[in-house]
CSV table of C-alpha atoms in Angstrom, one decimal:
chain,number,residue,atom,x,y,z
H,1,MET,CA,0.0,0.0,0.0
H,2,PRO,CA,1.5,3.4,-1.0
H,3,ASP,CA,2.3,6.0,1.6
H,4,SER,CA,-0.5,8.5,2.0
H,5,THR,CA,1.9,11.5,1.9
H,6,VAL,CA,3.3,10.3,-1.4
H,7,LEU,CA,-0.1,9.8,-2.7
H,8,ILE,CA,-1.2,13.3,-1.7
H,9,LYS,CA,1.9,14.8,-3.3
H,10,GLU,CA,1.1,13.0,-6.5
H,11,ILE,CA,-2.6,14.0,-6.5
H,12,GLU,CA,-2.1,17.6,-5.4
H,13,PRO,CA,-0.9,19.0,-8.8
H,14,VAL,CA,-3.7,17.1,-10.6
H,15,ILE,CA,-6.3,18.6,-8.3
H,16,LYS,CA,-4.7,22.0,-8.7
H,17,ASP,CA,-4.9,21.6,-12.5
H,18,LEU,CA,-8.5,20.5,-12.2
H,19,ALA,CA,-9.4,23.4,-10.0
H,20,GLU,CA,-7.8,25.8,-12.4
H,21,GLY,CA,-9.6,24.2,-15.2
H,22,ILE,CA,-12.9,24.6,-13.4
H,23,ASN,CA,-12.2,28.2,-12.6
H,24,ASN,CA,-11.4,28.9,-16.3
H,25,ILE,CA,-14.7,27.3,-17.3
H,26,VAL,CA,-16.6,29.3,-14.7
H,27,GLY,CA,-14.9,32.5,-15.9
H,28,GLN,CA,-15.7,31.7,-19.6
H,29,LEU,CA,-19.3,30.8,-18.7
H,30,LYS,CA,-19.6,34.2,-16.9
H,31,GLN,CA,-18.2,35.9,-19.9
H,32,LEU,CA,-20.7,34.1,-22.1
H,33,GLN,CA,-23.7,35.1,-19.9
H,34,SER,CA,-23.8,38.7,-21.0
H,35,PRO,CA,-23.7,38.3,-24.8
H,36,LEU,CA,-26.0,35.3,-24.5
H,37,SER,CA,-28.7,37.2,-22.5
H,38,GLU,CA,-28.3,40.3,-24.7
H,39,SER,CA,-28.7,38.1,-27.8
H,40,GLN,CA,-31.7,36.4,-26.3
H,41,SER,CA,-33.5,39.7,-25.5
H,42,LYS,CA,-33.0,40.9,-29.1
H,43,VAL,CA,-34.5,37.9,-30.9
H,44,PRO,CA,-38.1,38.5,-29.7
H,45,LYS,CA,-37.8,42.2,-30.7
H,46,ALA,CA,-36.6,41.3,-34.2
H,47,THR,CA,-39.3,38.7,-34.5
H,48,GLU,CA,-41.9,41.2,-33.4
H,49,GLN,CA,-40.7,43.7,-36.0
H,50,LEU,CA,-40.8,41.1,-38.8
H,51,ASP,CA,-44.3,40.0,-37.8
H,52,LYS,CA,-45.4,43.7,-37.8
H,53,ILE,CA,-44.0,44.2,-41.3
H,54,SER,CA,-45.8,41.1,-42.6
H,55,GLU,CA,-49.1,42.2,-41.0
H,56,GLN,CA,-49.0,45.8,-42.0
H,57,THR,CA,-47.9,45.0,-45.6
H,58,GLU,CA,-50.8,42.7,-46.0
H,59,GLN,CA,-53.2,45.3,-44.5
H,60,ALA,CA,-51.9,48.0,-46.9
H,61,THR,CA,-52.1,45.7,-49.8
H,62,HIS,CA,-55.8,44.9,-49.0
H,63,GLN,CA,-56.6,48.6,-48.7
H,64,MET,CA,-55.0,49.2,-52.1
H,65,LEU,CA,-56.8,46.2,-53.7
H,66,ASP,CA,-60.1,47.5,-52.4
H,67,GLN,CA,-59.5,50.9,-54.1
H,68,ILE,CA,-58.3,49.3,-57.3
H,69,GLU,CA,-61.4,47.0,-57.5
H,70,LYS,CA,-63.6,50.2,-57.1
H,71,ILE,CA,-61.6,52.0,-59.9
H,72,ILE,CA,-61.9,49.0,-62.3
H,73,GLU,CA,-65.6,48.7,-61.7
H,74,ARG,CA,-66.1,52.4,-62.2
H,75,GLU,CA,-63.9,52.5,-65.3
H,76,GLN,CA,-66.1,49.8,-66.9
H,77,GLU,CA,-69.2,52.0,-66.2
H,78,VAL,CA,-67.4,55.0,-67.7
H,79,SER,CA,-66.5,52.9,-70.8
H,80,GLU,CA,-70.2,51.8,-71.1
H,81,GLY,CA,-71.3,55.4,-70.7
H,82,LEU,CA,-69.0,56.6,-73.4
H,83,LYS,CA,-70.3,53.9,-75.8
H,84,THR,CA,-73.8,55.0,-75.1
H,85,ILE,CA,-72.9,58.7,-75.8
H,86,LYS,CA,-71.2,57.6,-79.1
H,87,GLU,CA,-74.3,55.5,-80.2
H,88,ASN,CA,-76.6,58.3,-79.3
H,89,ALA,CA,-74.5,60.9,-81.2
H,90,VAL,CA,-74.4,58.6,-84.3
H,91,ALA,CA,-78.2,58.3,-84.0
H,92,GLY,CA,-78.5,62.0,-83.8
H,93,ASP,CA,-80.0,62.0,-80.3
H,94,ILE,CA,-77.9,64.1,-77.9
H,95,SER,CA,-80.7,64.9,-75.5
H,96,ASN,CA,-79.3,62.7,-72.7
H,97,VAL,CA,-75.6,63.5,-73.4
H,98,PRO,CA,-75.2,66.4,-70.9
H,99,ALA,CA,-76.6,64.4,-68.0
H,100,LEU,CA,-74.6,61.3,-68.9
H,101,ALA,CA,-71.4,63.3,-69.3
H,102,ASP,CA,-72.0,64.8,-65.8
H,103,THR,CA,-72.3,61.3,-64.4
H,104,LEU,CA,-69.1,60.2,-66.2
H,105,VAL,CA,-67.2,63.3,-64.9
H,106,GLY,CA,-68.4,62.4,-61.4
H,107,LYS,CA,-67.1,58.9,-61.8
H,108,ALA,CA,-63.7,60.1,-63.2
H,109,ASP,CA,-63.3,62.4,-60.2
H,110,GLU,CA,-64.1,59.5,-57.8
H,111,SER,CA,-61.5,57.3,-59.5
H,112,CYS,CA,-59.0,60.1,-59.2
H,113,ASN,CA,-59.7,60.4,-55.5
H,114,ASP,CA,-59.4,56.6,-55.1
H,115,ALA,CA,-56.0,56.7,-56.9
H,116,PHE,CA,-54.9,59.3,-54.4
H,117,ASP,CA,-56.0,57.1,-51.6
H,118,ILE,CA,-53.9,54.3,-53.0
H,119,MET,CA,-50.9,56.7,-53.2
H,120,ASN,CA,-51.5,57.6,-49.6
H,121,VAL,CA,-51.5,54.0,-48.5
H,122,LEU,CA,-48.1,53.6,-50.3
H,123,GLN,CA,-46.6,55.4,-47.3
H,124,PHE,CA,-46.3,51.9,-45.9
H,125,GLN,CA,-43.2,51.4,-48.0
H,126,ASP,CA,-41.3,54.1,-46.0
H,127,ILE,CA,-42.6,52.8,-42.7
H,128,THR,CA,-42.0,49.1,-43.3
H,129,SER,CA,-38.5,50.0,-44.7
H,130,GLN,CA,-37.8,51.6,-41.3
H,131,GLN,CA,-39.1,48.5,-39.5
H,132,ILE,CA,-36.9,46.3,-41.7
H,133,ASN,CA,-33.9,48.4,-40.9
H,134,HIS,CA,-34.7,48.1,-37.2
H,135,ALA,CA,-35.0,44.3,-37.4
H,136,ALA,CA,-31.8,44.1,-39.5
H,137,SER,CA,-29.9,46.2,-37.0
H,138,LEU,CA,-31.1,43.9,-34.1
H,139,LEU,CA,-29.9,40.9,-36.1
H,140,GLU,CA,-26.5,42.6,-36.6
H,141,GLU,CA,-26.3,43.2,-32.8
H,142,ILE,CA,-27.0,39.5,-32.3
H,143,GLU,CA,-24.3,38.7,-34.8
H,144,THR,CA,-21.8,40.9,-32.8
H,145,LYS,CA,-22.7,39.0,-29.6
H,146,LEU,CA,-22.4,35.6,-31.3
H,147,HIS,CA,-19.0,36.7,-32.5
H,148,GLU,CA,-18.0,37.6,-28.9
H,149,ILE,CA,-19.2,34.2,-27.7
H,150,ILE,CA,-17.2,32.3,-30.4
H,151,GLU,CA,-14.1,34.3,-29.4
H,152,ILE,CA,-14.5,33.4,-25.7
H,153,LEU,CA,-15.0,29.7,-26.4
H,154,PRO,CA,-11.8,27.7,-26.4
H,155,GLY,CA,-10.7,26.6,-29.9
H,156,GLY,CA,-13.1,29.1,-31.4
H,157,LEU,CA,-13.8,28.9,-35.1
H,158,ASP,CA,-11.7,30.9,-37.6
H,159,GLN,CA,-13.8,34.0,-38.4
H,160,PRO,CA,-13.2,37.4,-39.8
H,161,SER,CA,-12.6,40.2,-37.2
H,162,MET,CA,-15.5,42.3,-36.0
H,163,GLU,CA,-14.0,45.3,-37.7
H,164,ILE,CA,-14.2,43.6,-41.1
H,165,ILE,CA,-17.8,42.5,-40.4
H,166,GLU,CA,-18.9,46.0,-39.2
H,167,SER,CA,-17.2,47.7,-42.2
H,168,ALA,CA,-19.3,45.6,-44.6
H,169,ARG,CA,-22.5,46.7,-42.8
H,170,LYS,CA,-24.9,49.2,-44.3
H,171,SER,CA,-25.5,52.4,-42.4
H,172,ARG,CA,-29.1,52.3,-41.2
H,173,VAL,CA,-31.4,55.2,-40.3
H,174,TYR,CA,-34.8,54.3,-38.8
H,175,ASP,CA,-37.3,55.1,-36.1
H,176,PRO,CA,-37.7,52.0,-33.9
H,177,HIS,CA,-41.3,53.0,-33.2
H,178,ALA,CA,-42.3,53.5,-36.9
H,179,ASP,CA,-45.8,52.1,-37.3
H,180,MET,CA,-48.5,52.0,-40.0
H,181,THR,CA,-51.4,52.2,-37.5
H,182,ASN,CA,-53.8,55.2,-37.5
H,183,LYS,CA,-52.0,58.1,-36.0
H,184,LYS,CA,-55.0,60.3,-35.1
H,185,THR,CA,-54.3,60.1,-31.3
H,186,GLU,CA,-50.6,60.9,-31.8
H,187,GLN,CA,-51.4,63.8,-34.2
H,188,ASP,CA,-53.9,65.1,-31.6
H,189,GLU,CA,-51.2,65.1,-29.0
H,190,VAL,CA,-48.8,66.9,-31.4
H,191,ASP,CA,-51.5,69.5,-32.1
H,192,SER,CA,-52.1,70.0,-28.4
H,193,LEU,CA,-48.3,70.5,-27.7
H,194,PHE,CA,-48.1,73.1,-30.5
H,195,ALA,CA,-51.3,74.8,-29.3
H,196,GLN,CA,-49.8,75.1,-25.8
H,197,LYS,CA,-46.6,76.6,-27.3
H,198,GLU,CA,-48.7,79.2,-29.3
H,199,SER,CA,-50.7,80.2,-26.2
H,200,GLN,CA,-47.5,80.9,-24.2
O,1,MET,CA,-52.7,77.5,-57.8
O,2,SER,CA,-50.1,78.9,-55.4
O,3,ASP,CA,-46.8,80.5,-56.5
O,4,LEU,CA,-45.1,79.3,-53.3
O,5,LYS,CA,-42.0,77.2,-53.9
O,6,ILE,CA,-41.7,74.3,-51.4
O,7,LEU,CA,-38.7,72.2,-50.6
O,8,ALA,CA,-39.6,68.6,-49.7
O,9,VAL,CA,-36.8,66.8,-47.8
O,10,ASP,CA,-37.1,63.0,-47.3
O,11,ASP,CA,-34.6,60.1,-47.8
O,12,SER,CA,-37.4,57.9,-49.1
O,13,PRO,CA,-38.0,58.5,-52.8
O,14,THR,CA,-41.5,57.0,-52.3
O,15,MET,CA,-42.3,59.5,-49.6
O,16,ARG,CA,-41.0,62.4,-51.8
O,17,ARG,CA,-43.3,61.3,-54.7
O,18,ILE,CA,-46.3,61.0,-52.4
O,19,ILE,CA,-45.6,64.4,-50.8
O,20,VAL,CA,-45.0,66.1,-54.2
O,21,ASN,CA,-48.2,64.6,-55.7
O,22,THR,CA,-50.2,65.5,-52.6
O,23,LEU,CA,-48.9,69.1,-52.8
O,24,LYS,CA,-49.7,69.4,-56.5
O,25,LYS,CA,-53.3,68.2,-55.8
O,26,ALA,CA,-53.5,70.9,-53.1
O,27,GLY,CA,-52.4,73.5,-55.6
O,28,TYR,CA,-48.7,73.7,-54.8
O,29,GLU,CA,-47.1,72.9,-58.2
O,30,ASP,CA,-43.7,74.3,-57.6
O,31,VAL,CA,-41.9,71.7,-55.4
O,32,ILE,CA,-38.2,70.8,-55.3
O,33,GLU,CA,-36.8,67.8,-53.6
O,34,ALA,CA,-33.8,66.9,-51.4
O,35,SER,CA,-32.8,63.5,-50.0
O,36,ASP,CA,-31.4,64.7,-46.6
O,37,GLY,CA,-30.5,67.8,-44.7
O,38,LYS,CA,-27.1,68.2,-46.4
O,39,ASP,CA,-28.7,67.9,-49.8
O,40,ALA,CA,-31.4,70.4,-48.7
O,41,LEU,CA,-28.8,73.0,-47.6
O,42,ALA,CA,-27.1,72.7,-51.0
O,43,LYS,CA,-30.5,73.1,-52.8
O,44,LEU,CA,-31.2,76.2,-50.7
O,45,LYS,CA,-28.0,77.9,-51.8
O,46,VAL,CA,-29.3,77.9,-55.4
O,47,GLU,CA,-33.1,78.1,-55.0
O,48,GLU,CA,-35.4,80.6,-53.4
O,49,VAL,CA,-37.8,78.6,-51.3
O,50,GLY,CA,-40.9,79.8,-49.4
O,51,MET,CA,-41.4,76.8,-47.2
O,52,VAL,CA,-39.7,73.6,-46.1
O,53,ILE,CA,-41.3,70.2,-45.4
O,54,THR,CA,-38.8,67.8,-43.8
O,55,ASP,CA,-38.5,64.3,-42.5
O,56,TRP,CA,-36.5,63.6,-39.3
O,57,ASN,CA,-34.7,60.3,-39.7
O,58,MET,CA,-32.3,60.7,-42.7
O,59,PRO,CA,-28.7,59.8,-43.4
O,60,GLU,CA,-25.9,62.3,-43.7
O,61,MET,CA,-27.8,65.1,-41.9
O,62,ASP,CA,-31.1,64.4,-40.0
O,63,GLY,CA,-34.1,66.7,-40.1
O,64,LEU,CA,-33.5,68.1,-36.6
O,65,THR,CA,-29.9,69.1,-37.3
O,66,PHE,CA,-31.1,70.6,-40.6
O,67,VAL,CA,-33.8,72.7,-38.9
O,68,THR,CA,-31.3,73.8,-36.2
O,69,ASN,CA,-28.9,74.7,-39.0
O,70,LEU,CA,-31.6,76.7,-40.8
O,71,ARG,CA,-32.8,78.6,-37.7
O,72,SER,CA,-29.2,79.7,-37.0
O,73,THR,CA,-29.0,81.3,-40.4
O,74,PRO,CA,-30.6,84.8,-40.3
O,75,LYS,CA,-32.1,84.4,-43.9
O,76,TYR,CA,-34.0,81.3,-42.8
O,77,ALA,CA,-34.8,82.3,-39.2
O,78,LYS,CA,-38.5,82.8,-40.1
O,79,MET,CA,-38.8,80.3,-42.9
O,80,PRO,CA,-42.0,78.2,-42.4
O,81,ILE,CA,-40.9,74.7,-41.6
O,82,LEU,CA,-43.2,71.6,-41.4
O,83,MET,CA,-41.8,68.4,-40.0
O,84,VAL,CA,-43.3,65.1,-41.4
O,85,THR,CA,-42.0,62.1,-39.5
O,86,THR,CA,-42.9,58.7,-38.0
O,87,ARG,CA,-41.6,59.9,-34.6
O,88,SER,CA,-44.5,60.4,-32.3
O,89,VAL,CA,-42.8,60.2,-28.8
O,90,LYS,CA,-43.6,63.4,-26.8
O,91,ASP,CA,-39.9,64.1,-26.0
O,92,ASP,CA,-39.2,64.1,-29.8
O,93,ILE,CA,-42.0,66.5,-30.5
O,94,VAL,CA,-40.8,68.8,-27.8
O,95,GLU,CA,-37.3,68.6,-29.2
O,96,ALA,CA,-38.6,69.5,-32.7
O,97,LEU,CA,-40.5,72.4,-31.2
O,98,LYS,CA,-37.3,73.7,-29.5
O,99,ALA,CA,-35.3,73.3,-32.8
O,100,GLY,CA,-37.8,75.7,-34.4
O,101,VAL,CA,-40.3,73.7,-36.5
O,102,ASN,CA,-43.6,75.6,-37.1
O,103,ASN,CA,-45.7,72.4,-37.2
O,104,TYR,CA,-45.4,68.7,-37.1
O,105,ILE,CA,-47.2,65.8,-38.8
O,106,VAL,CA,-47.0,62.1,-37.8
O,107,LYS,CA,-46.6,59.6,-40.6
O,108,PRO,CA,-48.7,58.0,-42.1
O,109,PHE,CA,-50.6,61.3,-42.8
O,110,THR,CA,-53.7,62.0,-44.8
O,111,PRO,CA,-53.6,64.6,-47.7
O,112,ALA,CA,-56.2,66.6,-45.7
O,113,THR,CA,-53.8,66.8,-42.7
O,114,LEU,CA,-50.9,67.9,-44.9
O,115,LYS,CA,-53.0,70.6,-46.6
O,116,GLN,CA,-54.4,71.8,-43.2
O,117,LYS,CA,-50.9,72.1,-41.6
O,118,ILE,CA,-49.5,73.9,-44.6
O,119,ASP,CA,-52.3,76.4,-44.4
O,120,GLU,CA,-51.7,76.8,-40.6
O,121,VAL,CA,-48.0,77.3,-41.0
O,122,LEU,CA,-48.4,79.8,-43.8
O,123,ALA,CA,-51.1,81.7,-41.9
O,124,GLY,CA,-48.3,82.2,-39.3
């Protein structure tokens, strides 16, 4: 049976190495905690923005389709009306032309207004573009954090430096709160603030 | 139709087209465009403009810096300025007020709101 003092001497450096190894792992885990939790908090935000984009794009598309369907229907009526005017003119009966022409002018005006409504709804392009930029910037922040994690891990993968990754990124300008929903309440608040300023 | 020349500043070409068309329908045919504050300042050096409509979030020079810049120039100290932006947080609006905008529209806006705000700003 070996002498216990000899045994302890033999085991001691092994235990020290083990303790050091555990300390290193704990240190690395602590270092991983921050980028991991930051990445985790950004994923739901990016998902929420992407869901909002999909929802608001669909809503805007439906609004435009509603207006386009109205314009198509009206244009068919205008076309029929013009055919009637032509037939009557050929037949030498123009008695109903002024009234019919007034109706057609009214329909053309309505179609023009509907076309303006469509153009108005197209503001969604600017708003969703800001939402996409916000989501993309959140994903880029996650990429940065994942880069930090890989660098902390022993035997990390070969990867380009963060400077190279960041230099390839597009500069993004956006309002994180950009939204397509009706802004009447917000506009009322703005008007109230400006009214207060004027009354001072 | 109005003789007023308006400068529309927005980094989104889509928004600029919407604003220009809405202005034309409202009777303001003379509209020039700029894609950000820096571009707008360059346009103002060569064009006589009676009113500015500007976005806030833009590259190169944002709308707030642009407005502050204009207000610090005696020639543009009283220029009617309307801000049209997605920003609707109270602190932002207060900041825009302090910078010197005459009125403020939250995007998405309606043509009626744009017309009404232009009329209010021009009425002084």
